[in-house]
mmCIF file of C-alpha atoms in Angstrom:
data_model
loop_
_atom_site.group_PDB
_atom_site.id
_atom_site.type_symbol
_atom_site.label_atom_id
_atom_site.label_comp_id
_atom_site.label_asym_id
_atom_site.label_seq_id
_atom_site.Cartn_x
_atom_site.Cartn_y
_atom_site.Cartn_z
ATOM 1 C CA MET A 1 -9.141 18.217 -5.357
ATOM 2 C CA ILE A 2 -12.154 16.135 -5.137
ATOM 3 C CA GLY A 3 -14.169 19.333 -4.354
ATOM 4 C CA PHE A 4 -17.675 19.813 -2.541
ATOM 5 C CA ALA A 5 -20.309 17.132 -3.767
ATOM 6 C CA LEU A 6 -17.833 14.366 -3.785
ATOM 7 C CA SER A 7 -16.669 15.336 -0.373
ATOM 8 C CA ARG A 8 -20.405 15.504 0.830
ATOM 9 C CA ALA A 9 -20.997 12.000 -0.697
ATOM 10 C CA ILE A 10 -18.070 10.508 0.580
ATOM 11 C CA GLN A 11 -18.856 11.980 4.018
ATOM 12 C CA HIS A 12 -22.428 10.550 4.108
ATOM 13 C CA LEU A 13 -21.177 7.208 2.877
ATOM 14 C CA LEU A 14 -18.608 6.914 6.164
ATOM 15 C CA THR A 15 -21.742 8.554 8.555
ATOM 16 C CA LEU A 16 -24.033 5.587 7.100
ATOM 17 C CA ILE A 17 -21.315 3.159 7.651
ATOM 18 C CA ALA A 18 -21.004 4.344 11.150
ATOM 19 C CA VAL A 19 -24.714 4.281 11.530
ATOM 20 C CA TYR A 20 -24.919 0.771 10.844
ATOM 21 C CA LYS A 21 -21.770 -0.240 12.417
ATOM 22 C CA SER A 22 -23.510 1.617 15.990
ATOM 23 C CA PHE A 23 -26.621 -0.901 15.087
ATOM 24 C CA LYS A 24 -24.595 -3.799 14.826
ATOM 25 C CA ALA A 25 -22.913 -3.241 18.183
ATOM 26 C CA LEU A 26 -26.075 -2.597 19.858
ATOM 27 C CA GLN A 27 -27.195 -6.020 18.894
ATOM 28 C CA THR A 28 -24.651 -7.691 20.981
ATOM 29 C CA PRO A 29 -24.222 -8.345 24.190
ATOM 30 C CA GLU A 30 -20.688 -6.883 24.270
ATOM 31 C CA THR A 31 -20.188 -3.099 25.290
ATOM 32 C CA SER A 32 -16.860 -2.421 24.447
ATOM 33 C CA ASP A 33 -17.665 -1.842 20.447
ATOM 34 C CA ASP A 34 -20.662 0.391 21.985
ATOM 35 C CA SER A 35 -18.330 2.822 24.080
ATOM 36 C CA ARG A 36 -15.991 2.812 21.027
ATOM 37 C CA LEU A 37 -18.935 3.783 19.014
ATOM 38 C CA LEU A 38 -19.852 6.234 21.386
ATOM 39 C CA THR A 39 -17.071 7.818 21.848
ATOM 40 C CA PHE A 40 -16.834 8.145 17.854
ATOM 41 C CA TRP A 41 -19.977 10.223 17.920
ATOM 42 C CA ILE A 42 -19.293 12.313 20.522
ATOM 43 C CA VAL A 43 -16.052 13.486 19.031
ATOM 44 C CA PHE A 44 -17.568 13.397 15.398
ATOM 45 C CA GLY A 45 -20.507 15.275 16.560
ATOM 46 C CA LEU A 46 -18.704 17.844 18.199
ATOM 47 C CA PHE A 47 -16.242 18.054 15.201
ATOM 48 C CA SER A 48 -19.335 18.564 12.684
ATOM 49 C CA VAL A 49 -20.587 21.573 15.029
ATOM 50 C CA ILE A 50 -17.246 23.277 15.223
ATOM 51 C CA GLU A 51 -16.872 22.268 11.321
ATOM 52 C CA ASN A 52 -20.491 23.852 10.068
ATOM 53 C CA ILE A 53 -19.443 26.635 12.139
ATOM 54 C CA ALA A 54 -16.216 27.160 10.951
ATOM 55 C CA SER A 55 -16.993 26.024 7.364
ATOM 56 C CA ILE A 56 -17.643 29.845 5.991
ATOM 57 C CA VAL A 57 -13.675 30.428 6.679
ATOM 58 C CA ILE A 58 -12.186 26.959 6.263
ATOM 59 C CA ALA A 59 -13.539 25.605 3.477
ATOM 60 C CA TRP A 60 -11.683 27.829 1.163
ATOM 61 C CA LEU A 61 -8.596 25.987 2.257
ATOM 62 C CA PRO A 62 -6.161 23.840 -0.050
ATOM 63 C CA LEU A 63 -7.254 20.362 0.169
ATOM 64 C CA TYR A 64 -10.440 21.030 2.981
ATOM 65 C CA TYR A 65 -12.397 18.620 1.608
ATOM 66 C CA GLU A 66 -9.622 15.511 1.283
ATOM 67 C CA LEU A 67 -8.864 16.315 5.187
ATOM 68 C CA LYS A 68 -12.273 16.311 6.226
ATOM 69 C CA ILE A 69 -12.631 12.551 4.441
ATOM 70 C CA ALA A 70 -9.401 11.691 5.920
ATOM 71 C CA PHE A 71 -10.101 12.820 9.503
ATOM 72 C CA THR A 72 -13.627 11.283 9.654
ATOM 73 C CA ALA A 73 -12.261 8.121 8.302
ATOM 74 C CA TYR A 74 -9.295 8.727 11.207
ATOM 75 C CA LEU A 75 -11.969 8.594 13.690
ATOM 76 C CA MET A 76 -13.523 5.765 12.208
ATOM 77 C CA LEU A 77 -10.981 3.003 11.899
ATOM 78 C CA ARG A 78 -9.952 1.207 14.358
ATOM 79 C CA ASN A 79 -6.593 0.545 14.117
ATOM 80 C CA PHE A 80 -5.939 4.018 14.030
ATOM 81 C CA LYS A 81 -8.088 4.481 17.327
ATOM 82 C CA GLY A 82 -8.751 8.139 16.448
ATOM 83 C CA SER A 83 -11.777 8.793 18.173
ATOM 84 C CA LEU A 84 -10.485 7.504 21.354
ATOM 85 C CA LYS A 85 -7.257 9.582 21.074
ATOM 86 C CA MET A 86 -9.199 12.882 20.164
ATOM 87 C CA TYR A 87 -11.869 12.098 23.083
ATOM 88 C CA THR A 88 -9.103 11.083 25.276
ATOM 89 C CA GLU A 89 -6.556 13.758 25.212
ATOM 90 C CA TYR A 90 -8.716 16.938 24.310
ATOM 91 C CA VAL A 91 -12.795 16.338 24.234
ATOM 92 C CA HIS A 92 -13.053 14.361 27.752
ATOM 93 C CA PRO A 93 -10.907 16.935 29.506
ATOM 94 C CA TRP A 94 -12.762 19.864 27.848
ATOM 95 C CA LEU A 95 -15.845 18.791 28.444
ATOM 96 C CA CYS A 96 -15.022 17.972 32.357
ATOM 97 C CA LEU A 97 -13.724 21.218 32.603
ATOM 98 C CA ASN A 98 -16.663 22.715 31.402
ATOM 99 C CA GLU A 99 -19.351 19.907 32.752
ATOM 100 C CA ASP A 100 -21.178 22.286 35.494
ATOM 101 C CA GLN A 101 -21.907 24.909 32.653
ATOM 102 C CA PHE A 102 -23.244 22.935 30.137
ATOM 103 C CA ASP A 103 -25.295 21.224 32.875
ATOM 104 C CA ALA A 104 -27.101 24.739 33.797
ATOM 105 C CA TRP A 105 -27.547 25.822 30.344
ATOM 106 C CA ILE A 106 -29.171 22.909 29.397
ATOM 107 C CA ASP A 107 -30.740 22.776 32.557
ATOM 108 C CA SER A 108 -31.807 26.976 31.789
ATOM 109 C CA SER A 109 -32.525 26.193 28.119
ATOM 110 C CA ASN A 110 -35.071 23.127 28.356
ATOM 111 C CA GLY A 111 -38.128 25.675 29.501
ATOM 112 C CA PHE A 112 -37.027 28.102 26.909
ATOM 113 C CA ILE A 113 -36.487 25.360 24.217
ATOM 114 C CA LYS A 114 -40.161 23.636 25.381
ATOM 115 C CA LYS A 115 -41.644 27.049 25.374
ATOM 116 C CA LYS A 116 -40.817 28.067 21.688
ATOM 117 C CA PHE A 117 -41.509 24.488 20.280
ATOM 118 C CA SER A 118 -45.105 24.948 21.687
ATOM 119 C CA ILE A 119 -45.572 28.091 20.110
ATOM 120 C CA MET A 120 -43.984 26.885 16.879
ATOM 121 C CA MET A 121 -46.369 23.904 16.864
ATOM 122 C CA ARG A 122 -49.484 25.809 17.690
ATOM 123 C CA ASN A 123 -48.529 28.619 14.880
ATOM 124 C CA ASN A 124 -47.641 26.012 12.435
ATOM 125 C CA ILE A 125 -51.211 24.150 13.262
ATOM 126 C CA ASN A 126 -53.234 27.543 13.013
ATOM 127 C CA ARG A 127 -51.219 28.036 9.739
ATOM 128 C CA ILE A 128 -52.717 24.315 8.386
ATOM 129 C CA ILE A 129 -56.036 25.012 9.555
ATOM 130 C CA ASN A 130 -56.121 28.375 7.790
ATOM 131 C CA ILE A 131 -54.998 26.639 4.702
ATOM 132 C CA ILE A 132 -57.358 23.950 4.698
ATOM 133 C CA ALA A 133 -59.824 26.869 5.336
ATOM 134 C CA LYS A 134 -58.901 28.415 2.273
ATOM 135 C CA PHE A 135 -58.813 25.127 0.632
ATOM 136 C CA LYS A 136 -62.109 24.154 1.668
ATOM 137 C CA GLY A 137 -63.561 27.951 0.551
ATOM 138 C CA ALA A 138 -61.861 27.527 -2.574
ATOM 139 C CA SER A 139 -62.989 24.132 -3.623
ATOM 140 C CA LYS A 140 -66.453 25.266 -2.416
ATOM 141 C CA ASN A 141 -66.104 27.813 -4.974
ATOM 142 C CA VAL A 142 -64.821 25.798 -7.559
ATOM 143 C CA VAL A 143 -67.904 23.171 -6.847
ATOM 144 C CA GLU A 144 -70.586 25.744 -7.239
ATOM 145 C CA ALA A 145 -68.951 27.031 -10.297
ATOM 146 C CA ALA A 146 -69.203 23.209 -11.754
ATOM 147 C CA ALA A 147 -72.717 22.757 -10.582
ATOM 148 C CA LYS A 148 -73.604 26.247 -12.136
ATOM 149 C CA GLY A 149 -72.017 25.472 -15.551
ATOM 150 C CA ALA A 150 -73.421 21.979 -15.372
ATOM 151 C CA VAL A 151 -77.041 23.380 -15.039
ATOM 152 C CA GLU A 152 -76.414 25.871 -17.689
ATOM 153 C CA ALA A 153 -74.985 23.164 -19.956
ATOM 154 C CA ASP A 154 -78.418 21.102 -18.915
ATOM 155 C CA LYS A 155 -80.398 24.036 -19.867
ATOM 156 C CA ALA A 156 -78.462 24.827 -23.463
ATOM 157 C CA PRO A 157 -80.452 21.920 -25.424
ATOM 158 C CA ILE A 158 -83.935 23.471 -23.980
ATOM 159 C CA ARG A 159 -82.866 26.920 -25.028
ATOM 160 C CA GLU A 160 -81.667 25.591 -28.816
ATOM 161 C CA GLN A 161 -85.054 24.202 -28.883
ATOM 162 C CA GLU A 162 -87.180 27.427 -27.598
ATOM 163 C CA GLN A 163 -85.212 29.417 -29.817
ATOM 164 C CA GLU A 164 -85.723 26.733 -33.213
ATOM 165 C CA GLU A 165 -89.448 26.947 -32.128
ATOM 166 C CA LYS A 166 -89.388 31.070 -32.610
ATOM 167 C CA ASP A 167 -87.430 31.080 -35.612
ATOM 168 C CA GLU A 168 -90.050 28.634 -37.483
#
């Protein structure tokens, strides 16, 4: 059993390889490799969402991490054509069956997402402005205290001299 940490490292490595292969595919005029990789990303993305939601339960299964790596490799490797098989047999029919519902959901959520994002950005900008204002106020106090301390330090030799004159 390889465990969580090693599984994550291998999974990230496999994903980075797929990212780089996608980059290389987009550099060529041929479109068949683009279609193959786009199919991979559709299946892998859907798998990632399902796995993320279900991981609370399925991560406890024996050999879960090994199976996850094997499945990702199955999707990626050309000789298995795993992503094409999964897409053709399961993902494409399911998406076609639910396409109208997904379109309606995306259309209705666009306005909601834009509104929430706008509110979130406005709130974060206000927080940043408040932090800067607090920092400026604090730094002003520090500068004033430092200046006052410097003035007092400059006066110290004069006071010492006055005290010495009084003592004599």
